[in-house]
mmCIF file of C-alpha atoms in Angstrom:
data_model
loop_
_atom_site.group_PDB
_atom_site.id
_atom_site.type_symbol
_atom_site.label_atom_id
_atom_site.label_comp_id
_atom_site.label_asym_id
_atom_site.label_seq_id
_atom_site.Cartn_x
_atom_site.Cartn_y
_atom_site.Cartn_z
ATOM 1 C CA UNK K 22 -57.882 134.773 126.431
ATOM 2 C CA UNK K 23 -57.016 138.240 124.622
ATOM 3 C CA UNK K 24 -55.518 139.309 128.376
ATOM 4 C CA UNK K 25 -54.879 138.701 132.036
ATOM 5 C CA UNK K 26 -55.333 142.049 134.130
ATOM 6 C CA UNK K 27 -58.193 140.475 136.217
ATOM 7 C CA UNK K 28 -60.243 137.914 137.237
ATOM 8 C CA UNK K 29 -62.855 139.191 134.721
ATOM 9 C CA UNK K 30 -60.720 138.142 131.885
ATOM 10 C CA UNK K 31 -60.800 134.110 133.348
ATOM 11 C CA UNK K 32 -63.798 132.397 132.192
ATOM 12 C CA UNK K 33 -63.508 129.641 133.912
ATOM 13 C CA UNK K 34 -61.340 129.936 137.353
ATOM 14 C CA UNK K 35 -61.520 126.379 138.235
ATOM 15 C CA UNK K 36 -60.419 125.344 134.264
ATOM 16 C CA UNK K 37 -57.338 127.576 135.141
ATOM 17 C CA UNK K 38 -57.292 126.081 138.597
ATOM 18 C CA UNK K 39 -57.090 122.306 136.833
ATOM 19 C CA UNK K 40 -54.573 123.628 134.093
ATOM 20 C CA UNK K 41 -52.574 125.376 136.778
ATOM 21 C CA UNK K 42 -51.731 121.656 138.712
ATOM 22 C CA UNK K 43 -51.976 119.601 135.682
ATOM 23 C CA UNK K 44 -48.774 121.818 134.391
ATOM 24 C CA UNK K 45 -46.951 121.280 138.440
ATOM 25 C CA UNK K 46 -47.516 117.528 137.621
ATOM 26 C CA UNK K 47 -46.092 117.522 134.156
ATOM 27 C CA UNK K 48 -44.666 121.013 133.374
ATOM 28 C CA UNK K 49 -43.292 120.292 129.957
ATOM 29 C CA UNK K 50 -46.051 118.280 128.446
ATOM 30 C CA UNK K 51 -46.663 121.546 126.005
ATOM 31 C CA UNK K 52 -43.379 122.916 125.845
ATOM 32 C CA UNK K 53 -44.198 122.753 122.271
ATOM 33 C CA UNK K 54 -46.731 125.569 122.229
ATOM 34 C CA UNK K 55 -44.669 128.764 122.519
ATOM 35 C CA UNK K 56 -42.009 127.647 120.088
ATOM 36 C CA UNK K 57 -41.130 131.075 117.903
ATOM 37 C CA UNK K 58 -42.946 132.795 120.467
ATOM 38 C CA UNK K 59 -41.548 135.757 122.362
ATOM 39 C CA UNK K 60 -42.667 137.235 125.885
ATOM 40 C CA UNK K 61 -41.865 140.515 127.109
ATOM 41 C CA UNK K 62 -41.350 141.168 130.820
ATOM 42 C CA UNK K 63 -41.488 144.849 131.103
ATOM 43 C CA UNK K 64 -40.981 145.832 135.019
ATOM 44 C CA UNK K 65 -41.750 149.869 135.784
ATOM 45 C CA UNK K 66 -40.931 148.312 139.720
ATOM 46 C CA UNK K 67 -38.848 145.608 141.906
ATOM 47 C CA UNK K 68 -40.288 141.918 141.142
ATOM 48 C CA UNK K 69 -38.915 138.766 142.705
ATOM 49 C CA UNK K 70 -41.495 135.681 142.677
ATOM 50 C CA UNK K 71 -43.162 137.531 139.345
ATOM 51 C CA UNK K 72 -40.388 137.800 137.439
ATOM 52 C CA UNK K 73 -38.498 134.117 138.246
ATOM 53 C CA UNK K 74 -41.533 132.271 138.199
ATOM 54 C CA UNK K 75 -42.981 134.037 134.906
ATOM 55 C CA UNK K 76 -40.038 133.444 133.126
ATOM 56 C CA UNK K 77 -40.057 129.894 133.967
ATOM 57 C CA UNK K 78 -43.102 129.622 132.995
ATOM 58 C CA UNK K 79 -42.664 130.736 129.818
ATOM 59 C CA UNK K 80 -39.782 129.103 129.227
ATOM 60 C CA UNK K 81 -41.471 125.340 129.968
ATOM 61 C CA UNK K 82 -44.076 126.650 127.125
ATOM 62 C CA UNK K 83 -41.233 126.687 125.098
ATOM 63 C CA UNK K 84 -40.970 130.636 124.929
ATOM 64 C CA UNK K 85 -37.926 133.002 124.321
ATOM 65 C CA UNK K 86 -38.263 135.045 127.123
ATOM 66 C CA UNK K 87 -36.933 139.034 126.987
ATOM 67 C CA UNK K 88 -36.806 141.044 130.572
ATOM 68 C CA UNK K 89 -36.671 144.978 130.870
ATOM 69 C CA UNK K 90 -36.115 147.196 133.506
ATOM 70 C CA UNK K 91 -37.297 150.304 132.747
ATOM 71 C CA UNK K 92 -36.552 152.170 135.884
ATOM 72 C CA UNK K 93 -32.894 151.416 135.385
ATOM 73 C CA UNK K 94 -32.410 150.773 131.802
ATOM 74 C CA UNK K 95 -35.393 152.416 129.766
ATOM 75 C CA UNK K 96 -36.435 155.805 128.979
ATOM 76 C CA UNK K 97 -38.575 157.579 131.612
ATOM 77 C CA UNK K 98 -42.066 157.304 129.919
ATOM 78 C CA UNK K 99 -45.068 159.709 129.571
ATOM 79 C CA UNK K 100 -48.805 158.433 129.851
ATOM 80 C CA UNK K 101 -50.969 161.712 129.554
ATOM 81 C CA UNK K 102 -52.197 162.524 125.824
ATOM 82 C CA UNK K 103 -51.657 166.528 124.309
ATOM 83 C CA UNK K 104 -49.110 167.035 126.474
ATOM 84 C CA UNK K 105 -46.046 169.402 125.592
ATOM 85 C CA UNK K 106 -42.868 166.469 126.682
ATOM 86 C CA UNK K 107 -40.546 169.339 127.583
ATOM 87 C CA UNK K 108 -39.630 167.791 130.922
ATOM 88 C CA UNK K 109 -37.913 164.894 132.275
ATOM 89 C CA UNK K 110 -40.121 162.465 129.946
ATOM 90 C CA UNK K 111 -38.581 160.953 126.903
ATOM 91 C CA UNK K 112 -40.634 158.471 124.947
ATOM 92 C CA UNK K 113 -44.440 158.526 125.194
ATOM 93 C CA UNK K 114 -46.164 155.058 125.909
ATOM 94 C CA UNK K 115 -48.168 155.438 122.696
ATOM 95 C CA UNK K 116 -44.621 154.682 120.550
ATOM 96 C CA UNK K 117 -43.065 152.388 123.581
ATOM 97 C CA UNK K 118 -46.102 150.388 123.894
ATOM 98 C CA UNK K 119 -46.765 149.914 119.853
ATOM 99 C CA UNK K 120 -42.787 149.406 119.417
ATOM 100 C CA UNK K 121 -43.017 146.790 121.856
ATOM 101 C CA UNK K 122 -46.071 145.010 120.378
ATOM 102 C CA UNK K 123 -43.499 144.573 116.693
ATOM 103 C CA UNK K 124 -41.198 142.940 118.995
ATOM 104 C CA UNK K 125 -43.415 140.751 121.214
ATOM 105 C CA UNK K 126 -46.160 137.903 121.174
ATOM 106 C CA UNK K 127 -47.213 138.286 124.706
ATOM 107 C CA UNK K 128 -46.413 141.325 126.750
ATOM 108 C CA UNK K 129 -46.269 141.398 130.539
ATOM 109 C CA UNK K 130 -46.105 144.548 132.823
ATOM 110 C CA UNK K 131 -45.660 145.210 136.106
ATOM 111 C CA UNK K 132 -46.232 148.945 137.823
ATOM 112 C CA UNK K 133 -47.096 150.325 141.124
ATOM 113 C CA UNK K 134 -49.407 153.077 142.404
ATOM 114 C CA UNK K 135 -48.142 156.106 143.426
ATOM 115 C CA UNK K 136 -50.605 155.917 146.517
ATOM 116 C CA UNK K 137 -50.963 160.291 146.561
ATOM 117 C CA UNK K 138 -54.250 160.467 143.510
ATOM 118 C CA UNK K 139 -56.888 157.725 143.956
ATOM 119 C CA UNK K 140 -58.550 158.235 140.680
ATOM 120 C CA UNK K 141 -54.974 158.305 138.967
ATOM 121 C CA UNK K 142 -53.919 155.047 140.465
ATOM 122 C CA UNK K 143 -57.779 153.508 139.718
ATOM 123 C CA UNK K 144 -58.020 154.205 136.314
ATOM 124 C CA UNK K 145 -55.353 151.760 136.028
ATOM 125 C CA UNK K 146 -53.515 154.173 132.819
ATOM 126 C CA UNK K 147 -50.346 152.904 132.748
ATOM 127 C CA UNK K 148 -51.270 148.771 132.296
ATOM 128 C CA UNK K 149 -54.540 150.021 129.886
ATOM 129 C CA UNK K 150 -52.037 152.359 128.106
ATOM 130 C CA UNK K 151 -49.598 149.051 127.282
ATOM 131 C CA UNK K 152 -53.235 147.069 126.483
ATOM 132 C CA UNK K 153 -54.459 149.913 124.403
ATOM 133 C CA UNK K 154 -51.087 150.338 122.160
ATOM 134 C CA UNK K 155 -48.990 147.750 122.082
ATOM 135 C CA UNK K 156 -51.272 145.432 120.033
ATOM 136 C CA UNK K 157 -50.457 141.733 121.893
ATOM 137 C CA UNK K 158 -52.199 140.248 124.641
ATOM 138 C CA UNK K 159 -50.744 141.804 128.089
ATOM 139 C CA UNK K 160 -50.681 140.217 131.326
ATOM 140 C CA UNK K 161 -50.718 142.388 134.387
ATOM 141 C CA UNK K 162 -47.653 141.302 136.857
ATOM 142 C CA UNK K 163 -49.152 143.443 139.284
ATOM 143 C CA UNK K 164 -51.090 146.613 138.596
ATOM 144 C CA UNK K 165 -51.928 149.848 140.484
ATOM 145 C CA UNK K 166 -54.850 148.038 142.379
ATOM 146 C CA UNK K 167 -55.049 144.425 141.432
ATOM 147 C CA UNK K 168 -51.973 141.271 140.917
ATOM 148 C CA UNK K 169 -54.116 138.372 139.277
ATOM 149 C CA UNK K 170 -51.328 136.369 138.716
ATOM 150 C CA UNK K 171 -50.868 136.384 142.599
ATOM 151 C CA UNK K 172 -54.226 135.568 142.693
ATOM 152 C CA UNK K 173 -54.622 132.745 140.336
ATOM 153 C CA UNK K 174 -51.700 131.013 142.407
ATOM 154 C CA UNK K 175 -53.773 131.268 145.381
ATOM 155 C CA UNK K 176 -56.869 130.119 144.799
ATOM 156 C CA UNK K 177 -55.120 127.465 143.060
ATOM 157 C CA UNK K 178 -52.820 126.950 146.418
ATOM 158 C CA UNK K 179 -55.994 126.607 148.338
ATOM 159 C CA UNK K 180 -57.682 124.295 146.231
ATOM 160 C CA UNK K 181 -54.793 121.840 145.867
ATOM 161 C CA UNK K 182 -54.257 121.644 149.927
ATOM 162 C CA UNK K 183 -58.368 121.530 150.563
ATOM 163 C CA UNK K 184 -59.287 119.784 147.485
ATOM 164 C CA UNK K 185 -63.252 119.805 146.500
ATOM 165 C CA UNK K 186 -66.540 118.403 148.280
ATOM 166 C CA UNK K 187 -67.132 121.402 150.610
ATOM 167 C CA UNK K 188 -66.173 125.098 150.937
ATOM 168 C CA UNK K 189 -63.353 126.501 152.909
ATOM 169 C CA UNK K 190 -63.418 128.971 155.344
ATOM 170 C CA UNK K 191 -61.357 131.625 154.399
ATOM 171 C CA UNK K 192 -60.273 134.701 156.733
ATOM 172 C CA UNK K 193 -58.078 137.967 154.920
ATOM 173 C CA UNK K 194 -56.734 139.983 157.897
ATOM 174 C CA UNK K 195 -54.711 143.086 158.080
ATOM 175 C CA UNK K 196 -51.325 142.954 159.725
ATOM 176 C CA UNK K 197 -49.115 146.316 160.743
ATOM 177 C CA UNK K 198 -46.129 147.188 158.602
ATOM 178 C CA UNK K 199 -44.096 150.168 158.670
ATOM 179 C CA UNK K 200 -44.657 151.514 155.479
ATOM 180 C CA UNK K 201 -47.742 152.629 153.322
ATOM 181 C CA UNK K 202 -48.350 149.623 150.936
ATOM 182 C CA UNK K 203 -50.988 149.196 147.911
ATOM 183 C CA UNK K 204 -54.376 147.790 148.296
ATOM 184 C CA UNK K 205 -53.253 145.557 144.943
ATOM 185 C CA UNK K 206 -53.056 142.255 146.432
ATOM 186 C CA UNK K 207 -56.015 142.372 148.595
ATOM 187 C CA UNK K 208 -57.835 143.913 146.172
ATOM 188 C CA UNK K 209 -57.100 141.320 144.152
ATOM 189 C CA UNK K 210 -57.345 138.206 146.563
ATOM 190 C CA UNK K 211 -60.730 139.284 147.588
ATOM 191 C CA UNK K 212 -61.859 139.282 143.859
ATOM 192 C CA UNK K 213 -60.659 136.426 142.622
ATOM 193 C CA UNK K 214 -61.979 134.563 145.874
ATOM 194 C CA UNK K 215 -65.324 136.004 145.472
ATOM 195 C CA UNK K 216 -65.855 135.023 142.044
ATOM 196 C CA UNK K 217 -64.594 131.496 142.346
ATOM 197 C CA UNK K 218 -67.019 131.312 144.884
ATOM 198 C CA UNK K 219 -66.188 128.236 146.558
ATOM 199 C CA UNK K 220 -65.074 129.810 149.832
ATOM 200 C CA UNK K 221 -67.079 131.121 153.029
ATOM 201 C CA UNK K 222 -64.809 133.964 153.254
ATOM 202 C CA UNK K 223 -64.158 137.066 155.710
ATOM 203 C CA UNK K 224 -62.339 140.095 155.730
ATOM 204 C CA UNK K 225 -60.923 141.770 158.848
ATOM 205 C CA UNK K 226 -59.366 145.290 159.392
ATOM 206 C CA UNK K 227 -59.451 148.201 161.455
ATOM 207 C CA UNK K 228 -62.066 150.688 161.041
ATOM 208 C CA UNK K 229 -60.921 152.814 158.143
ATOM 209 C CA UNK K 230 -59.182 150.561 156.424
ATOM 210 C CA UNK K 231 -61.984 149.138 153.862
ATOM 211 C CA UNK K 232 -61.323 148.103 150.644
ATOM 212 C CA UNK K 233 -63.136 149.522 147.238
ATOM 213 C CA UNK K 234 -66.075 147.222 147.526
ATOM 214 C CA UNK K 235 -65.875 146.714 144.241
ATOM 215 C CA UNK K 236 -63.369 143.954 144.907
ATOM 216 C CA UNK K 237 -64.798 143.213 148.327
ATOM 217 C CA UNK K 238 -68.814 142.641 147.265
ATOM 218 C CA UNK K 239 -69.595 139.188 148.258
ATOM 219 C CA UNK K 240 -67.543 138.881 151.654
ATOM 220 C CA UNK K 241 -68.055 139.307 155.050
ATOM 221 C CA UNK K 242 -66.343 142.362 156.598
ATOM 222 C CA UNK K 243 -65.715 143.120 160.223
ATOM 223 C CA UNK K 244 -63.397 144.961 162.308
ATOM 224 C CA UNK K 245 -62.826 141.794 164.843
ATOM 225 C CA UNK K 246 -59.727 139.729 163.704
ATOM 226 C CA UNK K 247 -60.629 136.903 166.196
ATOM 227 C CA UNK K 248 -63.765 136.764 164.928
ATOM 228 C CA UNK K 249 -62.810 136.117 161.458
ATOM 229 C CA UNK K 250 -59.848 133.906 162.797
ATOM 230 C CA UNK K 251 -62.265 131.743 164.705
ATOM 231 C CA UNK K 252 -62.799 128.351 163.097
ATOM 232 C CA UNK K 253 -60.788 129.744 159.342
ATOM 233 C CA UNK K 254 -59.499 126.945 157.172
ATOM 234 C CA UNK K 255 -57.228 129.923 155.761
ATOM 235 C CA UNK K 256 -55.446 132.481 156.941
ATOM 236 C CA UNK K 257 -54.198 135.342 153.923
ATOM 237 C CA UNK K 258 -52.411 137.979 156.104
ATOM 238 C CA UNK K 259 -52.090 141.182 154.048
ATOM 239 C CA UNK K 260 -50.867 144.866 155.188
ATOM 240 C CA UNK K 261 -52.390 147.542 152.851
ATOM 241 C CA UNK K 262 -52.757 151.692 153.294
ATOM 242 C CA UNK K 263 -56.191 153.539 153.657
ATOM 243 C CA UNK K 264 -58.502 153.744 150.370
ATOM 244 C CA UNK K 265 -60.697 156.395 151.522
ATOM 245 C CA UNK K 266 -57.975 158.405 153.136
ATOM 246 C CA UNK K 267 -55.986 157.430 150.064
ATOM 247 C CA UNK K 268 -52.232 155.515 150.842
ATOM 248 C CA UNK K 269 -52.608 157.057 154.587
ATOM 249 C CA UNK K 270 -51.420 154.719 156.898
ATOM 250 C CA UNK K 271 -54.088 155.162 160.139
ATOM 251 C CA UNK K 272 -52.396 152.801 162.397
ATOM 252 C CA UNK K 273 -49.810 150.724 163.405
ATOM 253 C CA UNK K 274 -51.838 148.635 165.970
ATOM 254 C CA UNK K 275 -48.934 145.534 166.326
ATOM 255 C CA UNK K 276 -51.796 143.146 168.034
ATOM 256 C CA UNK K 277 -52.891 142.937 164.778
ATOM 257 C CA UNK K 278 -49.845 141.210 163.642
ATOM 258 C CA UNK K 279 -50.570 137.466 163.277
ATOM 259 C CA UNK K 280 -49.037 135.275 165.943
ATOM 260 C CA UNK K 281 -49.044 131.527 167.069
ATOM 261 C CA UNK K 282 -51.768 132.170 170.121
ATOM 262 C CA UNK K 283 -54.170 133.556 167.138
ATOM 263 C CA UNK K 284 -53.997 130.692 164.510
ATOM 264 C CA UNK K 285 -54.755 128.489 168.089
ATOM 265 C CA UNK K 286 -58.419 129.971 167.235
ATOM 266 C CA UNK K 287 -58.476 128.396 163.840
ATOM 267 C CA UNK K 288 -59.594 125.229 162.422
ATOM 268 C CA UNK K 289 -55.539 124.250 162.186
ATOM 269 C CA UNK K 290 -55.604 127.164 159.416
ATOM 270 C CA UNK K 291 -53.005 127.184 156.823
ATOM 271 C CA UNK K 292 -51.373 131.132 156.566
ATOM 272 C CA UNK K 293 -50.820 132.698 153.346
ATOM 273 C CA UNK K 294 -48.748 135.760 152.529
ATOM 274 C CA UNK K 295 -47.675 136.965 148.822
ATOM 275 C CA UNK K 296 -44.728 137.596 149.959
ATOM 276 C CA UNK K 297 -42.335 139.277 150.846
ATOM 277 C CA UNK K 298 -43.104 139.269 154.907
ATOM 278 C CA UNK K 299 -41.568 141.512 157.402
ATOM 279 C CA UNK K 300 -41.124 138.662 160.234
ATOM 280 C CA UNK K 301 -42.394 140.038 163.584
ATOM 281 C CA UNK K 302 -43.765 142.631 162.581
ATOM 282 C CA UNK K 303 -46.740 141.502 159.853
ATOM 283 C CA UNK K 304 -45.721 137.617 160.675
ATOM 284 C CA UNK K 305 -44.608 136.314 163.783
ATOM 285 C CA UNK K 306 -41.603 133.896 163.210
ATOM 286 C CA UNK K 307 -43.597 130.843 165.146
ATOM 287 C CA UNK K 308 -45.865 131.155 162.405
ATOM 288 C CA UNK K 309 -43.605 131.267 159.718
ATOM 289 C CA UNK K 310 -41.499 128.670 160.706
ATOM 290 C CA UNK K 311 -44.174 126.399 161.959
ATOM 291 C CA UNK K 312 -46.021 123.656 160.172
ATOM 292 C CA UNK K 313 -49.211 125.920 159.832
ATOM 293 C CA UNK K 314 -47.042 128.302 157.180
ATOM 294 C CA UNK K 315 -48.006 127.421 153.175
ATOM 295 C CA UNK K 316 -45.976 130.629 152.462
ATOM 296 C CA UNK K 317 -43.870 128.588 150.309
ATOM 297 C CA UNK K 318 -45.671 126.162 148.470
ATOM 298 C CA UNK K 319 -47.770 129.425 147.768
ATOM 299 C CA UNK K 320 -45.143 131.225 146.360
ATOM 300 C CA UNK K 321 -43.947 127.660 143.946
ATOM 301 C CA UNK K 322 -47.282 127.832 142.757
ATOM 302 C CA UNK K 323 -46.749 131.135 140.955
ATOM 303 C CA UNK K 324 -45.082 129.439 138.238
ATOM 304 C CA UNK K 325 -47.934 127.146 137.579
ATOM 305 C CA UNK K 326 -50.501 129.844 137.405
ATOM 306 C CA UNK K 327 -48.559 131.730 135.288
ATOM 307 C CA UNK K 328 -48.289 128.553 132.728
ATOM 308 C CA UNK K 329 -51.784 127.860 132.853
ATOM 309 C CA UNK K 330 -52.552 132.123 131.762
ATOM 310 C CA UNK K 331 -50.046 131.584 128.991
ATOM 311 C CA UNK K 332 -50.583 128.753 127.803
ATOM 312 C CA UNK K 333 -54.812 129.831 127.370
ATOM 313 C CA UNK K 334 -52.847 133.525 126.055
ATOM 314 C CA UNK K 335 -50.770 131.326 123.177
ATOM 315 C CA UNK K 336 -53.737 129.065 121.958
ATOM 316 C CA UNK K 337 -55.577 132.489 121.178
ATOM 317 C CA UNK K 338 -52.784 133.856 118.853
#
């Protein structure tokens, strides 16, 4: 694996899948791997669960791990090419990226859209810039429109509560938030679940809120949450802004948000968020704090799927 900044770049999701919970049942057995190895954790924007369980990851490869913040502590970078840097910009990604790539063995990077120019955000410039000059294998820790490692973790979440032998029914529903938020994560969810495959899985939303169907192509979309509620195995509850009427938010319809009464129409579904959750207002706290929640274990599982992309990243070098 030469990089991780979709499920295009896994071969074989179930091999990560298997790697992923062979590493949670003995997470030092190659802690032997990434010795004299460096990763870089380059964060454009806030991280939590990314950055902890990355690092961790890393580090029980046997990794030095180096974290920068370069909203707070790096030089405001410029993407576009022929461009006379008289403004605010001081360091062009062409030098940051390639400096970075002398310094690093694996180099992650985590941005956001800016939700106002849909083609901007789509191209995906700033994580292709870092994969274009830095030289090293980068692994996206959550793009402009997709968060694989996210992704990874829950398809490997759903596989280690459901096992194998048949395939899970698996409902992605909109919830109401009160800000405009990217379509990364459901983007991403829906991509990685449709090319595993091994799910019967259905998307729900209000009308205007459909995903690129790039990432949706394979699943079954409707604008009735109970209907994709009824009879789900999982529940992935997910707020995200308008693509067509790009980062708009249309509406704040709060009987979307998932409650205790609606996971009564499932087939005792497990929910899923990525976290984090605004309680009562994506979430209901019943839910949350009731034994139908896998928020948690979800979230552990990060580190695991994060171990199983590096360690496939570190037996390329």
């Amino acid at each position: 694996m030469k990089k991780f900044i979709s499920a295009q770049d896994a071969s074989n999701i179930n091999s990560l899948i298997e790697r992923a919970l062979a590493h949670k049942s003995n997470p030092l057995a190659n802690q032997e791997l990434g010795k004299n190895k460096t990763l870089g954790l380059l964060f454009l924007n806030p991280s939590l669960r990314t950055r902890i369980s990355t690092q961790i990851a890393a580090k029980n490869l046997g990794m030095e791990v180096i974290v920068f913040n370069v909203d707070k502590e790096g030089w405001q970078l410029e993407f576009s090419d022929g461009v006379v840097m008289n403004g605010n910009t001081s360091e062009h990604v062409r030098e940051a990226a390639a400096v970075l790539g002398q310094y690093v063995s694996i180099l992650g990077v985590r941005s956001f859209p800016g939700l106002t120019d849909r083609e901007k955000d789509y191209s995906e410039y700033i994580i292709n810039s870092f994969v274009k000059f830095s030289g090293v294998p980068v692994v996206s820790l959550e793009s402009a429109t997709l968060h694989p490692l996210q992704s990874l973790a829950d398809v490997v979440t759903i596989r280690e509560i459901f096992g194998t032998g048949r395939k899970p029914k698996v409902a992605m529903t909109w919830a109401p938030h009160v800000k405009a938020l990217p379509q990364a994560v459901p983007n991403s969810f829906a991509q990685w679940i449709n090319a595993w495959g091994d799910c019967d899985f259905t998307i729900a939303h209000p009308e205007g809120y459909e995903l690129d169907t790039a990432f949706t192509k394979g699943a079954t979309i409707t604008n009735n949450q109970d209907e994709a509620l009824a009879n789900a195995d999982f529940v992935y509850v997910k707020n995200w802004s308008a693509y067509h009427q790009y980062g708009k938010i249309l509406s704040s319809d709060h009987s979307w948000m998932v409650t205790t009464k609606k996971i009564e129409k499932t087939n005792h579904g497990k929910v899923m968020h990525c976290l984090p959750v605004r309680r009562n207002v994506v979430i209901e706290d019943g839910v949350l704090d009731g034994p139908n929640s896998i928020v948690v274990q979800q979230a552990g599982n990060r580190v695991w799927s994060a171990q199983a992309v590096l360690e496939q990243i570190l037996k390329s070098l």
